[in-house]
Coordinates of C-alpha atoms in Angstrom, one line a residue:
Q8 CA -14.7 -11.5 8.3
S9 CA -11.5 -12.8 9.5
T10 CA -8.0 -11.6 9.4
W11 CA -5.1 -14.2 9.3
V12 CA -1.4 -13.6 9.7
F13 CA 1.2 -15.5 8.0
K14 CA 4.6 -15.1 9.7
Q15 CA 7.8 -16.2 8.0
T16 CA 11.0 -15.9 10.2
N17 CA 14.3 -17.5 10.8
K18 CA 15.1 -20.3 13.4
K19 CA 17.4 -18.7 16.0
Q20 CA 18.9 -21.9 17.0
Q21 CA 20.6 -22.2 13.5
Q22 CA 24.2 -21.3 13.5
V23 CA 24.0 -19.9 9.9
E24 CA 21.6 -16.8 9.8
R25 CA 18.6 -17.3 7.4
A26 CA 19.5 -21.1 7.0
A27 CA 16.0 -22.3 7.5
L28 CA 12.4 -21.1 6.9
L29 CA 9.7 -21.2 9.6
G30 CA 6.1 -20.3 8.9
S31 CA 3.0 -20.2 10.9
V32 CA -0.7 -19.1 10.3
T33 CA -2.6 -17.4 13.0
P34 CA -6.4 -16.8 12.7
S35 CA -7.0 -13.5 14.7
T36 CA -10.5 -14.6 15.5
N37 CA -9.4 -17.9 17.3
K38 CA -7.1 -18.6 20.3
H39 CA -5.0 -21.5 18.6
T40 CA -2.2 -21.2 16.3
I41 CA -1.4 -23.5 13.3
S42 CA 2.4 -23.7 12.8
I43 CA 4.1 -25.2 9.8
T44 CA 7.9 -25.6 10.1
N45 CA 10.3 -26.5 7.3
T46 CA 14.0 -27.1 8.6
N47 CA 15.6 -27.8 5.2
N48 CA 18.5 -25.5 4.6
L49 CA 18.4 -23.0 1.8
N50 CA 20.9 -23.4 -0.9
D51 CA 23.3 -20.5 -1.1
H52 CA 23.2 -20.5 -4.9
I53 CA 19.4 -20.0 -4.8
K54 CA 19.7 -17.2 -2.3
S55 CA 22.3 -15.4 -4.3
D56 CA 20.2 -15.9 -7.5
I57 CA 17.2 -14.2 -5.7
E58 CA 19.3 -11.4 -4.5
E59 CA 21.0 -10.8 -7.9
G60 CA 17.5 -10.9 -9.7
D61 CA 16.1 -8.4 -7.2
D62 CA 19.2 -6.0 -7.7
D63 CA 18.8 -6.3 -11.5
M64 CA 15.0 -5.4 -11.3
K65 CA 15.7 -2.4 -9.3
K66 CA 18.5 -1.2 -11.5
T67 CA 16.4 -1.7 -14.7
T68 CA 13.4 0.1 -13.4
D69 CA 15.3 3.2 -12.3
I70 CA 15.2 5.0 -15.8
S71 CA 13.7 8.1 -16.9
E72 CA 10.2 8.5 -18.7
S73 CA 11.8 9.3 -22.0
D74 CA 14.0 6.1 -22.0
K75 CA 11.0 3.8 -21.8
E76 CA 11.2 2.2 -25.2
F77 CA 9.3 -0.9 -25.8
D78 CA 12.3 -3.2 -25.9
I79 CA 13.4 -1.9 -22.5
I80 CA 10.0 -2.4 -21.0
E81 CA 9.9 -6.0 -22.5
M82 CA 13.4 -6.7 -20.9
I83 CA 12.2 -5.5 -17.4
Q84 CA 9.1 -7.5 -17.7
C85 CA 11.1 -10.6 -18.7
R86 CA 13.2 -10.1 -15.6
Y87 CA 10.3 -9.6 -13.4
K88 CA 8.7 -12.9 -14.6
A89 CA 12.1 -14.6 -13.8
L90 CA 12.1 -13.0 -10.3
V91 CA 8.6 -14.2 -9.6
D92 CA 9.6 -17.8 -10.5
E93 CA 12.6 -17.6 -8.4
T94 CA 10.6 -16.3 -5.5
E95 CA 8.1 -19.2 -5.9
T96 CA 11.1 -21.6 -5.6
L97 CA 12.6 -19.9 -2.6
L98 CA 9.5 -19.9 -0.5
K99 CA 7.9 -23.1 -1.7
P100 CA 9.4 -25.0 1.2
A101 CA 7.5 -22.7 3.7
F102 CA 4.3 -22.4 1.6
D103 CA 3.8 -26.0 0.9
G104 CA 2.8 -26.6 4.5
I105 CA 0.1 -24.1 4.5
F106 CA -1.4 -24.6 1.1
K107 CA -4.0 -26.9 2.8
Y108 CA -5.0 -24.3 5.2
L109 CA -5.2 -21.4 2.7
L110 CA -6.6 -23.5 -0.1
P111 CA -8.4 -26.6 1.2
S112 CA -9.5 -27.5 -2.2
I113 CA -5.9 -28.4 -3.2
S114 CA -5.7 -31.0 -0.4
S115 CA -9.2 -32.4 -0.3
T116 CA -8.1 -35.7 1.4
S117 CA -6.4 -33.9 4.3
S118 CA -7.9 -34.7 7.7
E119 CA -6.7 -31.2 8.8
K120 CA -8.6 -29.3 6.1
L121 CA -10.3 -26.3 7.4
S122 CA -13.9 -25.3 6.5
I123 CA -14.8 -22.7 3.9
A124 CA -16.1 -20.4 6.7
T125 CA -12.7 -20.2 8.4
L126 CA -10.8 -19.1 5.2
P127 CA -9.0 -15.8 5.5
S128 CA -10.7 -12.7 4.3
N129 CA -7.6 -10.5 5.0
L130 CA -4.1 -11.9 5.0
V131 CA -1.3 -10.0 6.6
L132 CA 2.4 -11.2 5.8
L133 CA 5.0 -10.8 8.3
I134 CA 8.1 -11.8 6.4
D135 CA 11.9 -11.3 7.0
P136 CA 13.1 -7.9 5.9
I137 CA 15.4 -9.5 3.4
L138 CA 12.3 -10.7 1.5
F139 CA 10.6 -7.3 1.4
P140 CA 11.9 -6.3 -2.2
L141 CA 10.6 -9.5 -3.7
P142 CA 7.2 -9.6 -5.4
I143 CA 5.4 -11.6 -2.6
E144 CA 1.8 -10.6 -3.8
S145 CA 2.6 -12.1 -7.3
L146 CA 2.8 -15.6 -5.7
G147 CA 0.4 -18.3 -7.0
I148 CA -0.6 -19.1 -3.5
F149 CA -2.1 -15.8 -2.9
S150 CA -4.3 -15.9 -6.0
S151 CA -7.3 -17.4 -4.5
D152 CA -10.5 -15.5 -5.0
Q153 CA -11.5 -16.4 -1.4
I154 CA -8.7 -14.1 0.0
K155 CA -10.0 -10.4 -0.1
S156 CA -6.8 -8.7 0.7
V157 CA -3.0 -9.2 1.2
S158 CA -0.9 -6.8 3.2
R159 CA 2.4 -6.8 4.8
D160 CA 3.7 -5.6 8.2
F161 CA 7.0 -5.6 10.1
S162 CA 6.1 -7.5 13.1
L163 CA 3.0 -8.8 15.1
Q164 CA 3.4 -6.2 17.7
T165 CA 3.5 -3.4 15.0
F166 CA 0.4 -4.8 13.5
Y167 CA -1.4 -4.9 16.8
K168 CA -0.4 -1.4 17.5
R169 CA -1.9 -0.3 14.2
I170 CA -5.3 -1.7 14.9
I171 CA -5.5 -1.0 18.6
K172 CA -4.3 2.5 18.9
E173 CA -3.9 4.3 22.2
R174 CA -5.8 7.5 21.2
P175 CA -6.1 10.4 23.6
E176 CA -9.1 9.8 26.0
T177 CA -11.8 12.4 26.1
T178 CA -14.6 12.9 28.6
P179 CA -18.2 13.1 27.3
A180 CA -18.2 16.8 28.3
E181 CA -15.0 17.4 26.3
T182 CA -16.6 15.5 23.2
K183 CA -19.8 17.5 23.4
K184 CA -17.7 20.8 23.7
E185 CA -15.6 19.8 20.6
K186 CA -18.7 19.0 18.5
K187 CA -20.2 22.4 19.3
K188 CA -17.0 24.0 18.3
S189 CA -16.7 22.1 15.0
V190 CA -20.3 22.2 13.8
G191 CA -22.3 25.3 13.3
K192 CA -25.7 26.0 11.9
G193 CA -26.9 23.9 9.0
G194 CA -24.3 21.2 9.6
K195 CA -21.5 23.5 8.5
S196 CA -18.1 23.3 10.0
S197 CA -16.7 26.1 12.1
G198 CA -14.3 26.6 15.0
D199 CA -10.7 26.0 14.4
S200 CA -11.1 23.8 11.3
K201 CA -9.6 25.1 8.1
R202 CA -11.8 23.0 5.9
P203 CA -14.5 24.6 3.7
Q204 CA -17.5 25.4 5.7
V205 CA -20.0 23.5 3.7
K206 CA -22.8 21.1 4.5
T207 CA -21.9 17.5 4.0
T208 CA -23.9 14.3 4.1
P209 CA -22.5 11.3 5.9
L210 CA -22.2 8.1 4.0
N211 CA -23.7 6.1 6.8
R212 CA -21.6 3.0 6.0
E213 CA -21.5 0.3 8.6
V214 CA -18.1 -0.4 9.8
P215 CA -17.9 -4.2 10.4
P216 CA -16.2 -5.3 13.8
G217 CA -12.4 -5.1 13.7
Y218 CA -12.5 -2.6 10.7
I219 CA -11.1 0.9 10.9
G220 CA -13.6 3.6 9.8
V221 CA -12.4 6.8 8.3
D222 CA -14.4 9.9 7.8
V223 CA -14.3 10.6 3.9
H224 CA -14.6 14.4 4.5
S225 CA -11.4 14.4 6.6
L226 CA -9.0 13.8 3.7
S227 CA -5.9 16.0 2.9
Y228 CA -3.5 15.9 0.1
V229 CA -0.2 17.2 -1.4
V230 CA -0.3 16.7 -5.2
D231 CA 2.5 17.7 -7.8
P232 CA 4.5 20.0 -5.4
Y233 CA 6.9 20.8 -8.2
N234 CA 4.9 20.5 -11.4
E235 CA 7.7 18.9 -13.4
C236 CA 5.8 17.3 -16.2
H237 CA 6.6 18.2 -19.8
P238 CA 3.7 20.1 -21.6
C239 CA 3.1 16.9 -23.8
Q240 CA 2.4 14.9 -20.4
I241 CA -0.1 17.4 -19.1
E242 CA -3.0 14.9 -19.2
D243 CA -1.1 12.6 -16.9
A244 CA 0.2 15.2 -14.6
P245 CA -0.7 14.4 -11.0
H246 CA -2.5 17.7 -10.4
T247 CA -4.5 17.3 -13.7
V248 CA -5.4 13.8 -12.8
L249 CA -6.7 14.4 -9.2
S250 CA -8.5 17.6 -10.3
S251 CA -10.3 15.7 -13.0
V252 CA -11.5 13.1 -10.5
I253 CA -12.6 15.1 -7.5
T254 CA -14.2 18.0 -9.4
Q255 CA -16.7 15.8 -11.1
P256 CA -20.0 17.1 -9.8
A257 CA -21.2 13.7 -8.5
F258 CA -17.9 12.9 -6.9
H259 CA -17.4 16.4 -5.5
N260 CA -20.8 16.9 -4.0
K261 CA -20.7 13.5 -2.0
Y262 CA -17.0 13.1 -1.1
S263 CA -14.7 16.0 -1.6
P264 CA -16.2 19.3 -0.9
R265 CA -14.2 19.5 2.4
W266 CA -10.9 18.1 1.1
I267 CA -8.0 20.6 1.6
G268 CA -4.3 20.5 0.6
Y269 CA -1.9 21.7 -1.9
S270 CA -2.1 20.9 -5.6
N271 CA 0.5 22.3 -7.9
P272 CA 1.6 25.0 -5.5
P273 CA 3.4 28.1 -6.9
S274 CA 6.4 27.5 -4.7
P275 CA 8.0 24.4 -3.0
L276 CA 6.3 23.5 0.3
S277 CA 8.0 24.1 3.5
L278 CA 8.5 21.5 6.2
G279 CA 5.8 23.3 8.3
Q280 CA 3.3 22.9 5.5
Y281 CA 4.0 19.3 5.1
Q282 CA 3.5 18.8 8.8
E283 CA 0.2 20.6 8.7
V284 CA -1.1 18.5 6.0
L285 CA 0.0 15.2 7.7
S286 CA -1.1 16.0 11.3
H287 CA -3.9 18.5 11.2
D288 CA -7.6 17.5 11.3
C289 CA -7.3 14.7 9.0
Q290 CA -7.6 10.8 9.1
A291 CA -6.6 10.2 5.5
V292 CA -3.7 11.7 3.4
I293 CA -2.8 11.5 -0.3
L294 CA 0.7 12.3 -1.4
Y295 CA 0.9 12.2 -5.2
G296 CA 3.8 13.4 -7.3
H297 CA 7.2 12.4 -8.7
D298 CA 10.2 10.4 -7.5
S299 CA 10.2 10.0 -3.7
L300 CA 8.1 12.7 -2.2
V301 CA 9.4 12.0 1.4
A302 CA 12.8 12.9 0.1
Q303 CA 11.6 16.5 0.9
L304 CA 11.3 15.7 4.6
D305 CA 14.2 15.2 7.0
P306 CA 13.8 11.7 8.6
S307 CA 14.5 13.3 12.1
N308 CA 11.6 15.6 11.6
L309 CA 9.3 12.9 10.2
V310 CA 9.7 10.4 12.9
S311 CA 9.1 13.1 15.6
L312 CA 5.5 13.7 14.3
N313 CA 2.5 12.1 16.1
L314 CA 0.4 10.7 13.4
T315 CA -1.8 8.3 15.5
N316 CA -4.9 9.9 14.2
L317 CA -3.8 9.2 10.6
D318 CA -5.5 5.9 9.6
L319 CA -4.8 5.9 5.8
L320 CA -1.7 7.3 3.9
T321 CA -1.6 6.7 0.2
I322 CA 1.8 7.6 -1.4
I323 CA 1.7 7.6 -5.2
D324 CA 5.0 8.5 -6.6
Q325 CA 8.2 6.9 -8.0
T326 CA 7.9 8.4 -11.5
Q327 CA 10.5 10.4 -13.1
T328 CA 10.7 13.2 -15.6
S329 CA 13.9 15.1 -16.8
A330 CA 13.1 17.9 -14.5
S331 CA 12.4 15.8 -11.5
Y332 CA 15.6 13.8 -12.2
N333 CA 17.7 17.0 -12.3
R334 CA 16.2 18.3 -9.1
V335 CA 16.7 15.0 -7.1
S336 CA 20.2 14.8 -8.4
R337 CA 21.1 18.3 -7.0
D338 CA 19.3 17.6 -3.7
N339 CA 21.1 14.2 -3.2
V340 CA 24.7 15.7 -3.4
N341 CA 24.5 16.8 0.2
K342 CA 22.7 13.8 1.7
T343 CA 24.4 11.0 3.5
A344 CA 24.1 7.3 2.5
S345 CA 21.7 6.6 5.3
Q346 CA 19.4 9.5 4.4
L347 CA 19.3 8.3 0.8
A348 CA 18.5 4.8 2.0
L349 CA 15.5 6.2 3.9
Q350 CA 14.0 7.5 0.7
K351 CA 13.3 4.1 -0.6
P352 CA 9.7 2.9 -0.4
L353 CA 10.1 0.3 2.2
E354 CA 12.0 2.4 4.6
T355 CA 9.5 5.2 3.9
A356 CA 6.8 2.8 5.1
A357 CA 8.8 2.0 8.1
L358 CA 9.1 5.7 9.0
F359 CA 5.5 6.4 8.9
T360 CA 4.9 3.2 10.8
L361 CA 6.9 4.7 13.7
C362 CA 4.7 7.8 13.5
G363 CA 1.6 5.8 14.1
V364 CA -0.1 5.5 10.7
S365 CA -2.5 2.6 10.6
S366 CA -2.6 1.8 6.8
I367 CA 0.0 2.7 4.2
T368 CA -0.4 2.3 0.5
I369 CA 2.8 2.6 -1.6
N370 CA 4.6 1.9 -4.8
Q371 CA 7.4 -0.5 -4.7
W372 CA 9.4 0.6 -7.8
N373 CA 9.5 3.0 -10.6
C374 CA 6.6 3.4 -12.9
S375 CA 5.2 5.8 -15.5
L376 CA 2.8 8.7 -15.0
S377 CA 0.0 6.9 -16.9
D378 CA 0.4 3.9 -14.4
N379 CA -0.1 6.2 -11.5
R380 CA -3.2 7.9 -13.2
K381 CA -4.8 4.5 -13.5
L382 CA -3.7 3.8 -9.8
I383 CA -5.3 6.8 -8.2
T384 CA -8.4 6.8 -10.4
K385 CA -9.0 3.2 -9.3
L386 CA -8.3 3.6 -5.8
L387 CA -10.6 6.7 -5.3
E388 CA -13.4 4.9 -7.2
S389 CA -13.0 1.7 -5.0
L390 CA -12.7 3.5 -1.8
C391 CA -15.3 6.1 -2.3
D392 CA -17.9 4.8 -4.8
A393 CA -17.7 1.1 -4.1
G394 CA -17.0 1.6 -0.4
I395 CA -14.7 -1.3 0.0
T396 CA -11.4 -1.3 2.2
V397 CA -8.1 -0.2 1.1
G398 CA -6.9 -3.9 1.1
E399 CA -9.6 -5.0 -1.2
S400 CA -9.1 -2.0 -3.5
V401 CA -5.4 -2.9 -4.1
R402 CA -6.4 -6.6 -4.4
Q403 CA -8.8 -5.7 -7.3
I404 CA -5.9 -3.8 -9.0
H405 CA -3.8 -6.9 -8.8
Y406 CA -6.5 -9.3 -9.9
P407 CA -9.2 -7.4 -11.8
A408 CA -11.2 -10.7 -12.0
L409 CA -12.0 -10.3 -8.3
E410 CA -14.0 -7.2 -9.1
V411 CA -17.9 -7.8 -9.0
D412 CA -21.0 -5.8 -9.6
P413 CA -23.6 -5.1 -7.0
E414 CA -25.3 -8.6 -7.7
G415 CA -21.9 -10.4 -7.0
N416 CA -21.1 -11.2 -10.7
A417 CA -17.5 -10.8 -12.0
L418 CA -17.0 -7.8 -14.1
E419 CA -14.2 -9.4 -16.0
E420 CA -14.0 -13.0 -17.1
V421 CA -10.3 -14.3 -17.0
D422 CA -9.3 -17.7 -18.2
E423 CA -6.4 -19.5 -16.4
D424 CA -3.6 -18.5 -18.9
K425 CA -4.5 -14.9 -18.8
A426 CA -4.4 -15.1 -14.9
V427 CA -1.0 -16.5 -15.0
D428 CA 0.2 -13.6 -17.2
M429 CA -1.4 -11.1 -14.8
R430 CA 0.4 -12.5 -11.9
R431 CA 3.6 -11.6 -13.8
D432 CA 2.6 -8.0 -14.7
M433 CA 5.1 -5.9 -12.9
M434 CA 3.1 -2.7 -13.0
R435 CA -0.1 -4.3 -11.8
F436 CA 1.6 -5.5 -8.5
N437 CA 3.5 -2.3 -8.1
C438 CA 1.1 -0.9 -5.3
I439 CA 1.3 -2.7 -2.1
V440 CA -0.3 -2.2 1.4
F441 CA 1.5 -2.0 4.7
G442 CA -0.5 -2.5 7.9
A443 CA -4.2 -2.7 8.5
P444 CA -5.9 -3.7 5.1
S445 CA -9.4 -3.1 6.7
V446 CA -9.6 0.8 6.5
I447 CA -12.8 1.9 5.0
F448 CA -14.4 5.2 4.2
T449 CA -17.5 6.2 6.1

């Protein structure tokens, strides 16, 4: 398994900011770096088209659930397809140089062609922040079935900090004492843990070198903190969806008997309750609800949290109902422009990155309750039952044809035309990964 990093940045010596693209590919398992540089100036007209297209997409997707008529969805989808094409045009100068390294079959005559064994399993994109709102994962260069995951990060140093964490050191005596405190007779938990004191069976999954293992029994959640769904939407309500998954006998007995958190609480959660969920006795957290769940947390309080023990954070939100829209409108009246900006998905990922979270799964734009129902169901199925990494789980949502059975056979046959249409399906590429893609449940 290899993790490769693709970095796109700007040449500092250029007088005009963002006037050129520079790209490089770095295999983390080797000591050398392959650099591909393109010094052609970007046309101002192309850049303005991309920015306008992205603004149009964000504006048209910011609509309420009741307004999503077929013609509006079709209009949004058409704009998204145009945005993908414009993004391909914008980044083509930088990507042309690395095609032969990511996809050697395209350039079979190249003397610099790499062997199949050195192709990237996990690809991490370090791109200019101005490109973050663009649908990078939808680009054709990343559709190769030999790439297992595509994730993003803010810098190479940030990515290094995620996978090489400075956790508090404990002596063998302290570790033994902690185990005695946390485990009682019959394998039941005791001591200070607030989790149910039930016997659990370890999954005994092997964690490959360079991967991050997360105890599946150490998951916490906050689900549907306001319960703002209309009665006709109860089947897609977040608390109904999660309950239907984790209460299934086969799933509950094996994975979720010790999961704790808040689901459809009778009153809004306090800041202290959120902090307890995020920082107490957990390695994975699910935040599942409407609009921006982080809007309820003051950024100054959030960044002060030490979440270095939190390896996987899954935020599933960006849906709207009439009730949630009215609540958010009232809450936003007294917020500054900078506070409102930090409620956006990319800024939210940056805040949790500062707190020390290893991997963040988040929605990029608005979607429907049914879209999120499919997302959480698929993620839990892949992470728990299939035992694959979070990067591979999201990758299979983007490209269902990559999903295979235990014998390695594709579960869904997709022809070339259908594959192109899938790459331009806005909701399929809504969920993305920031940080380490190699987090796996154990």
